[in-house]
CSV table of N, CA, C and O in Angstrom, one decimal:
chain,number,residue,atom,x,y,z
A,1,MET,N,-1.5,18.7,-5.1
A,1,MET,CA,-0.4,17.8,-5.4
A,1,MET,C,0.9,18.2,-5.1
A,1,MET,O,1.3,19.2,-5.1
A,2,PRO,N,1.7,17.1,-4.5
A,2,PRO,CA,3.0,17.5,-4.0
A,2,PRO,C,4.2,17.7,-4.9
A,2,PRO,O,3.8,17.1,-6.2
A,3,ARG,N,5.1,18.6,-4.6
A,3,ARG,CA,6.1,19.0,-5.8
A,3,ARG,C,7.0,17.7,-5.8
A,3,ARG,O,7.4,16.9,-4.8
A,4,PRO,N,7.4,17.6,-7.3
A,4,PRO,CA,8.4,16.1,-7.5
A,4,PRO,C,9.8,16.8,-6.7
A,4,PRO,O,10.4,17.7,-6.6
A,5,THR,N,10.3,15.6,-6.1
A,5,THR,CA,11.6,15.6,-5.5
A,5,THR,C,12.7,15.8,-6.4
A,5,THR,O,12.6,15.1,-7.8
A,6,ALA,N,14.0,15.9,-5.9
A,6,ALA,CA,15.1,15.9,-6.7
A,6,ALA,C,15.4,14.5,-7.3
A,6,ALA,O,15.6,14.2,-8.4
A,7,ALA,N,15.2,13.5,-6.3
A,7,ALA,CA,15.4,11.9,-7.0
A,7,ALA,C,14.4,11.5,-8.0
A,7,ALA,O,14.7,10.8,-8.9
A,8,GLN,N,13.0,12.1,-7.8
A,8,GLN,CA,12.1,11.8,-8.7
A,8,GLN,C,12.8,12.3,-10.3
A,8,GLN,O,12.4,11.6,-11.4
A,9,PHE,N,13.2,13.5,-10.0
A,9,PHE,CA,13.7,14.3,-11.5
A,9,PHE,C,14.8,13.4,-11.9
A,9,PHE,O,14.8,13.1,-13.1
A,10,ALA,N,15.8,13.1,-11.0
A,10,ALA,CA,17.0,12.2,-11.4
A,10,ALA,C,16.4,11.1,-12.1
A,10,ALA,O,17.0,10.5,-13.2
A,11,TYR,N,15.8,10.2,-11.5
A,11,TYR,CA,15.4,8.9,-12.0
A,11,TYR,C,14.6,9.0,-13.1
A,11,TYR,O,14.6,8.1,-14.0
A,12,GLY,N,13.5,9.9,-13.3
A,12,GLY,CA,12.7,10.2,-14.5
A,12,GLY,C,13.7,10.4,-15.7
A,12,GLY,O,13.4,10.0,-16.7
A,13,SER,N,14.5,11.5,-15.3
A,13,SER,CA,15.3,11.7,-16.4
A,13,SER,C,16.5,10.9,-17.1
A,13,SER,O,16.4,10.6,-18.1
A,14,ALA,N,16.9,10.1,-15.9
A,14,ALA,CA,17.8,9.1,-16.5
A,14,ALA,C,17.0,7.9,-17.2
A,14,ALA,O,17.6,7.3,-18.1
A,15,THR,N,15.9,7.7,-16.7
A,15,THR,CA,15.0,6.6,-17.4
A,15,THR,C,14.7,6.9,-18.9
A,15,THR,O,14.8,6.2,-19.7
A,16,VAL,N,14.4,8.3,-19.0
A,16,VAL,CA,14.0,8.7,-20.1
A,16,VAL,C,15.3,8.7,-21.3
A,16,VAL,O,15.3,8.1,-22.3
A,17,VAL,N,16.3,9.2,-20.8
A,17,VAL,CA,17.6,9.1,-21.8
A,17,VAL,C,18.0,7.9,-22.1
A,17,VAL,O,18.2,7.1,-23.2
A,18,ALA,N,18.2,6.7,-21.0
A,18,ALA,CA,18.5,5.4,-21.1
A,18,ALA,C,17.4,4.7,-22.2
A,18,ALA,O,18.0,3.9,-23.0
A,19,THR,N,16.3,4.9,-22.0
A,19,THR,CA,15.2,4.1,-22.8
A,19,THR,C,15.4,4.8,-24.2
A,19,THR,O,15.2,3.9,-25.2
A,20,THR,N,15.5,5.9,-24.2
A,20,THR,CA,15.6,6.6,-25.7
A,20,THR,C,16.8,5.9,-26.4
A,20,THR,O,16.8,5.4,-27.7
A,21,LEU,N,17.9,6.0,-26.0
A,21,LEU,CA,19.3,5.2,-26.5
A,21,LEU,C,18.9,3.8,-26.6
A,21,LEU,O,19.5,3.2,-27.9
A,22,ALA,N,18.3,3.2,-25.8
A,22,ALA,CA,18.2,1.6,-25.7
A,22,ALA,C,17.3,1.2,-27.2
A,22,ALA,O,17.5,0.6,-28.0
A,23,LEU,N,16.1,2.0,-27.1
A,23,LEU,CA,15.3,1.8,-28.3
A,23,LEU,C,15.7,2.2,-29.6
A,23,LEU,O,15.5,1.6,-30.5
A,24,LEU,N,16.4,3.3,-29.7
A,24,LEU,CA,16.9,3.8,-30.9
A,24,LEU,C,17.9,2.8,-31.4
A,24,LEU,O,18.0,2.5,-32.6
A,25,LEU,N,18.7,2.4,-30.6
A,25,LEU,CA,19.7,1.2,-31.0
A,25,LEU,C,19.2,-0.2,-31.3
A,25,LEU,O,19.5,-0.7,-32.3
A,26,LEU,N,18.1,-0.4,-30.6
A,26,LEU,CA,17.5,-1.8,-30.7
A,26,LEU,C,16.7,-1.7,-32.2
A,26,LEU,O,16.8,-2.7,-32.9
A,27,PHE,N,15.8,-0.6,-32.3
A,27,PHE,CA,15.3,-0.6,-33.8
A,27,PHE,C,15.7,0.1,-34.9
A,27,PHE,O,15.1,-0.1,-35.9
A,28,ARG,N,17.0,0.4,-34.7
A,28,ARG,CA,17.4,1.3,-35.6
A,28,ARG,C,16.8,2.2,-36.4
A,28,ARG,O,16.6,2.2,-37.9
A,29,THR,N,15.9,2.9,-35.9
A,29,THR,CA,14.9,3.6,-36.6
A,29,THR,C,15.5,5.0,-37.0
A,29,THR,O,16.4,5.5,-36.6
A,30,GLU,N,15.2,5.4,-38.2
A,30,GLU,CA,15.7,6.7,-38.9
A,30,GLU,C,14.6,7.5,-39.4
A,30,GLU,O,14.9,8.6,-39.9
A,31,SER,N,13.2,7.2,-39.3
A,31,SER,CA,11.9,8.0,-39.8
A,31,SER,C,11.8,8.8,-38.8
A,31,SER,O,11.9,8.4,-37.6
A,32,GLY,N,11.1,9.9,-39.1
A,32,GLY,CA,10.5,11.0,-38.0
A,32,GLY,C,9.7,10.3,-36.9
A,32,GLY,O,9.7,10.7,-35.7
A,33,ALA,N,8.6,9.4,-37.8
A,33,ALA,CA,7.6,9.1,-36.8
A,33,ALA,C,8.0,7.7,-36.1
A,33,ALA,O,7.5,7.7,-34.8
A,34,GLY,N,9.2,7.1,-36.3
A,34,GLY,CA,9.9,6.3,-35.6
A,34,GLY,C,10.4,6.6,-34.5
A,34,GLY,O,10.3,6.3,-33.1
A,35,VAL,N,11.2,7.9,-34.6
A,35,VAL,CA,11.7,8.6,-33.5
A,35,VAL,C,10.8,9.1,-32.5
A,35,VAL,O,11.0,9.2,-31.4
A,36,ALA,N,9.7,9.8,-33.2
A,36,ALA,CA,8.7,10.3,-32.4
A,36,ALA,C,8.0,9.4,-31.3
A,36,ALA,O,7.8,9.4,-30.1
A,37,ALA,N,7.8,7.9,-31.9
A,37,ALA,CA,7.1,6.9,-31.1
A,37,ALA,C,8.1,6.6,-29.7
A,37,ALA,O,7.7,6.5,-29.0
A,38,VAL,N,9.5,6.5,-30.1
A,38,VAL,CA,10.5,6.1,-29.4
A,38,VAL,C,10.7,7.3,-28.3
A,38,VAL,O,10.8,6.8,-27.0
A,39,GLY,N,10.5,8.4,-28.7
A,39,GLY,CA,10.6,9.5,-27.7
A,39,GLY,C,9.5,9.6,-26.8
A,39,GLY,O,9.6,9.8,-25.5
A,40,THR,N,8.2,9.5,-27.3
A,40,THR,CA,7.0,9.4,-26.5
A,40,THR,C,7.0,8.2,-25.4
A,40,THR,O,6.6,8.4,-24.3
A,41,THR,N,7.4,6.9,-26.0
A,41,THR,CA,7.5,5.8,-25.1
A,41,THR,C,8.5,6.4,-24.2
A,41,THR,O,8.1,5.7,-22.8
A,42,ALA,N,9.6,6.6,-24.2
A,42,ALA,CA,10.5,7.0,-23.3
A,42,ALA,C,10.0,8.0,-22.2
A,42,ALA,O,10.4,7.8,-21.0
A,43,LEU,N,9.4,9.0,-22.6
A,43,LEU,CA,8.7,10.0,-21.8
A,43,LEU,C,7.7,9.5,-20.9
A,43,LEU,O,7.6,9.7,-19.6
A,44,ILE,N,7.0,8.6,-21.3
A,44,ILE,CA,5.9,7.9,-20.7
A,44,ILE,C,6.6,7.0,-19.5
A,44,ILE,O,6.1,6.9,-18.3
A,45,LEU,N,7.5,6.2,-20.0
A,45,LEU,CA,8.3,5.3,-19.0
A,45,LEU,C,9.0,6.2,-17.8
A,45,LEU,O,8.9,5.8,-16.8
A,46,GLY,N,9.5,7.3,-18.3
A,46,GLY,CA,10.3,8.2,-17.3
A,46,GLY,C,9.2,8.7,-16.3
A,46,GLY,O,9.4,8.9,-15.2
A,47,LEU,N,7.9,9.2,-16.9
A,47,LEU,CA,7.0,9.7,-15.9
A,47,LEU,C,6.6,8.7,-14.9
A,47,LEU,O,6.3,8.8,-13.8
A,48,LEU,N,6.4,7.3,-15.4
A,48,LEU,CA,6.0,6.1,-14.5
A,48,LEU,C,6.9,5.9,-13.6
A,48,LEU,O,6.6,5.5,-12.2
A,49,VAL,N,8.2,5.9,-13.7
A,49,VAL,CA,9.2,5.7,-13.0
A,49,VAL,C,9.3,6.9,-11.8
A,49,VAL,O,9.6,6.7,-10.6
A,50,ALA,N,9.2,8.1,-12.1
A,50,ALA,CA,9.2,9.3,-11.3
A,50,ALA,C,7.9,9.1,-10.3
A,50,ALA,O,8.3,9.3,-9.2
A,51,LEU,N,6.9,8.6,-10.8
A,51,LEU,CA,5.8,8.8,-10.0
A,51,LEU,C,5.6,7.5,-9.2
A,51,LEU,O,5.0,7.6,-8.0
A,52,ARG,N,6.5,6.6,-9.3
A,52,ARG,CA,6.5,5.3,-8.4
A,52,ARG,C,7.4,5.5,-7.2
A,52,ARG,O,7.4,4.6,-6.6
A,53,LEU,N,8.4,6.4,-7.3
A,53,LEU,CA,9.2,6.7,-6.3
A,53,LEU,C,8.5,7.0,-4.9
A,53,LEU,O,7.6,8.1,-5.3
A,54,PRO,N,8.8,6.7,-3.9
A,54,PRO,CA,8.1,7.1,-2.7
A,54,PRO,C,8.5,8.3,-2.4
A,54,PRO,O,9.6,8.8,-2.4
A,55,HIS,N,7.6,9.1,-1.5
A,55,HIS,CA,7.9,10.5,-1.0
A,55,HIS,C,8.7,10.5,0.2
A,55,HIS,O,8.5,9.6,0.9
A,56,PRO,N,9.6,11.3,0.6
A,56,PRO,CA,10.4,11.3,1.7
A,56,PRO,C,9.6,11.2,3.0
A,56,PRO,O,10.0,10.4,3.8
A,57,GLY,N,8.5,11.8,3.0
A,57,GLY,CA,7.6,11.8,4.3
A,57,GLY,C,6.7,10.7,4.4
A,57,GLY,O,6.0,10.7,5.3
A,58,HIS,N,6.6,10.0,3.3
A,58,HIS,CA,5.4,9.2,3.1
A,58,HIS,C,5.9,7.7,3.7
A,58,HIS,O,6.9,7.2,3.2
A,59,ARG,N,5.1,7.2,4.8
A,59,ARG,CA,5.7,6.1,5.3
A,59,ARG,C,4.4,5.1,5.2
A,59,ARG,O,3.4,5.6,5.8
A,60,THR,N,4.3,4.0,5.0
A,60,THR,CA,3.0,3.0,5.2
A,60,THR,C,3.0,2.6,6.6
A,60,THR,O,4.2,2.8,7.5
A,61,ALA,N,1.9,2.3,7.0
A,61,ALA,CA,1.7,1.6,8.3
A,61,ALA,C,2.6,0.7,8.7
A,61,ALA,O,3.0,0.5,10.1
A,62,GLU,N,2.9,-0.4,8.1
A,62,GLU,CA,3.6,-1.4,8.4
A,62,GLU,C,5.1,-0.8,8.6
A,62,GLU,O,5.8,-1.6,9.4
A,63,ALA,N,5.7,-0.1,7.6
A,63,ALA,CA,7.0,0.3,7.8
A,63,ALA,C,7.0,1.3,9.0
A,63,ALA,O,8.3,1.4,9.5
A,64,GLY,N,6.1,1.9,9.5
A,64,GLY,CA,6.1,2.7,10.7
A,64,GLY,C,6.3,1.9,11.9
A,64,GLY,O,6.8,2.5,12.9
A,65,ARG,N,6.1,0.7,11.6
A,65,ARG,CA,6.1,-0.1,13.3
A,65,ARG,C,7.5,-0.6,13.5
A,65,ARG,O,8.2,-1.0,12.4
A,66,SER,N,7.8,-0.8,14.8
A,66,SER,CA,9.0,-1.4,14.9
A,66,SER,C,9.2,-2.9,15.1
A,66,SER,O,7.9,-3.5,15.1
A,67,THR,N,10.3,-3.6,15.2
A,67,THR,CA,10.3,-5.0,15.1
A,67,THR,C,9.7,-5.6,16.5
A,67,THR,O,8.9,-6.5,16.4
A,68,THR,N,9.7,-4.9,17.5
A,68,THR,CA,9.3,-5.6,18.7
A,68,THR,C,7.4,-5.1,18.6
A,68,THR,O,6.8,-6.0,19.1
A,69,ASP,N,7.1,-4.0,18.1
A,69,ASP,CA,5.7,-3.8,17.9
A,69,ASP,C,5.2,-5.1,17.2
A,69,ASP,O,4.0,-5.8,17.3
A,70,ARG,N,5.9,-5.4,16.1
A,70,ARG,CA,5.3,-6.6,15.1
A,70,ARG,C,5.5,-7.7,15.7
A,70,ARG,O,4.6,-8.6,15.8
A,71,ALA,N,6.4,-8.1,16.5
A,71,ALA,CA,6.5,-9.2,17.5
A,71,ALA,C,5.5,-9.4,18.4
A,71,ALA,O,5.0,-10.7,18.8
A,72,SER,N,5.1,-8.5,19.3
A,72,SER,CA,4.0,-8.4,20.0
A,72,SER,C,2.8,-8.6,19.5
A,72,SER,O,1.8,-9.4,20.3
A,73,ALA,N,2.5,-8.2,18.4
A,73,ALA,CA,1.1,-8.3,17.7
A,73,ALA,C,1.2,-9.7,17.3
A,73,ALA,O,0.1,-10.5,17.4
A,74,ALA,N,2.3,-10.4,17.0
A,74,ALA,CA,2.1,-11.7,16.4
A,74,ALA,C,2.0,-12.7,17.6
A,74,ALA,O,1.1,-13.6,17.6
A,75,ALA,N,2.5,-12.4,18.7
A,75,ALA,CA,2.2,-13.0,19.9
A,75,ALA,C,1.0,-13.1,20.4
A,75,ALA,O,0.3,-14.1,20.9
A,76,ARG,N,0.4,-11.8,20.5
A,76,ARG,CA,-1.1,-11.6,20.8
A,76,ARG,C,-2.0,-12.5,19.8
A,76,ARG,O,-2.9,-12.8,20.1
A,77,THR,N,-1.6,-12.3,18.6
A,77,THR,CA,-2.5,-13.2,17.6
A,77,THR,C,-2.5,-14.8,17.6
A,77,THR,O,-3.3,-15.4,17.8
A,78,HIS,N,-1.1,-14.9,18.2
A,78,HIS,CA,-1.0,-16.4,18.4
A,78,HIS,C,-1.9,-17.1,19.5
A,78,HIS,O,-2.3,-18.0,19.7
A,79,HIS,N,-2.0,-16.1,20.8
A,79,HIS,CA,-2.5,-16.7,21.8
A,79,HIS,C,-4.0,-16.6,21.6
A,79,HIS,O,-4.9,-17.4,22.3
A,80,ALA,N,-4.5,-15.5,20.9
A,80,ALA,CA,-6.0,-15.4,20.5
A,80,ALA,C,-6.3,-16.8,19.9
A,80,ALA,O,-7.7,-17.2,19.9
A,81,LEU,N,-5.5,-17.0,18.9
A,81,LEU,CA,-5.9,-18.0,17.9
A,81,LEU,C,-6.0,-19.5,18.9
A,81,LEU,O,-6.4,-20.5,18.4
A,82,GLU,N,-5.1,-19.6,20.0
A,82,GLU,CA,-5.1,-20.9,20.5
A,82,GLU,C,-6.4,-21.1,21.2
A,82,GLU,O,-6.9,-22.4,21.4
A,83,GLY,N,-7.1,-20.0,21.9
A,83,GLY,CA,-8.3,-20.2,22.6
A,83,GLY,C,-9.3,-20.5,21.5
A,83,GLY,O,-10.4,-21.0,22.1
A,84,ILE,N,-9.2,-20.4,20.4
A,84,ILE,CA,-10.3,-20.6,19.2
A,84,ILE,C,-10.6,-22.1,19.2
A,84,ILE,O,-12.0,-22.7,19.1
A,85,GLY,N,-9.4,-23.1,19.2
A,85,GLY,CA,-9.8,-24.3,19.0
A,85,GLY,C,-10.3,-25.2,20.2
A,85,GLY,O,-10.5,-26.1,20.2
A,86,SER,N,-10.3,-24.4,21.5
A,86,SER,CA,-11.0,-25.2,22.6
A,86,SER,C,-12.4,-25.3,22.5
A,86,SER,O,-13.0,-24.9,21.9
A,87,ARG,N,-12.7,-26.4,23.2
A,87,ARG,CA,-14.1,-26.7,23.2
A,87,ARG,C,-14.7,-26.2,24.2
A,87,ARG,O,-16.0,-26.6,24.9
A,88,GLU,N,-14.4,-25.0,24.8
A,88,GLU,CA,-15.1,-24.3,25.9
A,88,GLU,C,-16.5,-23.8,25.4
A,88,GLU,O,-16.8,-23.1,24.3
A,89,ARG,N,-17.3,-23.6,26.1
A,89,ARG,CA,-18.8,-23.2,26.1
A,89,ARG,C,-18.8,-21.7,26.5
A,89,ARG,O,-18.3,-21.4,27.5
A,90,VAL,N,-19.5,-21.0,25.6
A,90,VAL,CA,-19.7,-19.3,25.8
A,90,VAL,C,-20.8,-19.3,26.7
A,90,VAL,O,-21.9,-19.9,26.1
A,91,PRO,N,-20.8,-18.6,27.7
A,91,PRO,CA,-22.1,-18.6,28.5
A,91,PRO,C,-22.9,-17.6,27.7
A,91,PRO,O,-22.7,-16.5,27.2
A,92,SER,N,-24.3,-17.9,27.8
A,92,SER,CA,-25.2,-17.3,26.9
A,92,SER,C,-25.8,-16.2,27.7
A,92,SER,O,-25.6,-16.1,28.9
A,93,ALA,N,-26.2,-15.2,27.3
A,93,ALA,CA,-26.7,-14.1,28.2
A,93,ALA,C,-27.9,-14.3,28.6
A,93,ALA,O,-28.9,-14.9,28.0
A,94,ARG,N,-28.3,-13.7,30.1
A,94,ARG,CA,-29.6,-14.0,30.5
A,94,ARG,C,-30.7,-13.3,29.7
A,94,ARG,O,-30.2,-12.1,29.5
A,95,PRO,N,-31.9,-13.8,29.7
A,95,PRO,CA,-32.9,-13.0,29.0
A,95,PRO,C,-33.3,-11.8,29.9
A,95,PRO,O,-33.3,-11.9,31.1
A,96,SER,N,-33.4,-10.7,29.7
A,96,SER,CA,-33.8,-9.4,30.1
A,96,SER,C,-35.2,-9.6,30.3
A,96,SER,O,-36.2,-9.8,29.5
A,97,ALA,N,-35.8,-9.1,31.3
A,97,ALA,CA,-37.1,-8.8,31.7
A,97,ALA,C,-37.8,-7.6,31.0
A,97,ALA,O,-39.0,-7.8,30.8
A,98,ARG,N,-36.9,-6.9,30.5
A,98,ARG,CA,-37.3,-5.6,29.6
A,98,ARG,C,-37.0,-6.0,28.2
A,98,ARG,O,-36.7,-4.9,27.5
A,99,ALA,N,-36.7,-7.2,27.6
A,99,ALA,CA,-36.4,-7.2,26.2
A,99,ALA,C,-37.4,-6.8,25.0
A,99,ALA,O,-37.0,-6.5,24.0
A,100,ASP,N,-38.7,-6.5,25.6
A,100,ASP,CA,-39.7,-5.9,24.6
A,100,ASP,C,-39.8,-4.5,24.4
A,100,ASP,O,-40.5,-4.0,23.6
A,101,GLU,N,-39.2,-3.9,25.6
A,101,GLU,CA,-39.2,-2.5,25.7
A,101,GLU,C,-38.0,-1.9,24.7
A,101,GLU,O,-36.9,-2.2,24.4
A,102,HIS,N,-38.4,-0.7,24.2
A,102,HIS,CA,-37.4,0.2,23.6
A,102,HIS,C,-36.3,0.5,24.5
A,102,HIS,O,-36.5,0.7,25.6
A,103,SER,N,-35.0,0.8,23.8
A,103,SER,CA,-34.0,0.9,24.5
A,103,SER,C,-34.0,2.3,24.9
A,103,SER,O,-33.3,2.7,26.1
A,104,LEU,N,-34.6,3.3,24.3
A,104,LEU,CA,-34.6,4.7,25.0
A,104,LEU,C,-35.6,4.7,26.0
A,104,LEU,O,-35.7,5.8,26.8
A,105,ARG,N,-36.6,4.0,26.5
A,105,ARG,CA,-37.5,4.0,27.5
A,105,ARG,C,-36.9,3.5,28.9
A,105,ARG,O,-36.2,2.6,28.9
A,106,ARG,N,-37.0,4.1,29.7
A,106,ARG,CA,-36.3,3.6,31.2
A,106,ARG,C,-37.3,3.7,32.3
A,106,ARG,O,-38.3,4.0,32.4
């Protein structure tokens, strides 16, 4: 498992502090069970925020492509789709004289 980055620690910690303050002010809780519930909720939310941050070396396949690569791929797809609508017949394969033989026999 990769080690957490400084950004993950920072965003997770900030989320925990902000969530705790917001929930305590919103619900005005004074009981021990309420404070524990707010703290647990804030910790879980902070963990989720930290885990959702991307790792610095992790790039998706789409993000790694340049704009010209995407444009050329789109052009190739467009030209391939143009040929689908035409009424050209595809020539059928000629029947082989050895169609009944196994492929390993020569």
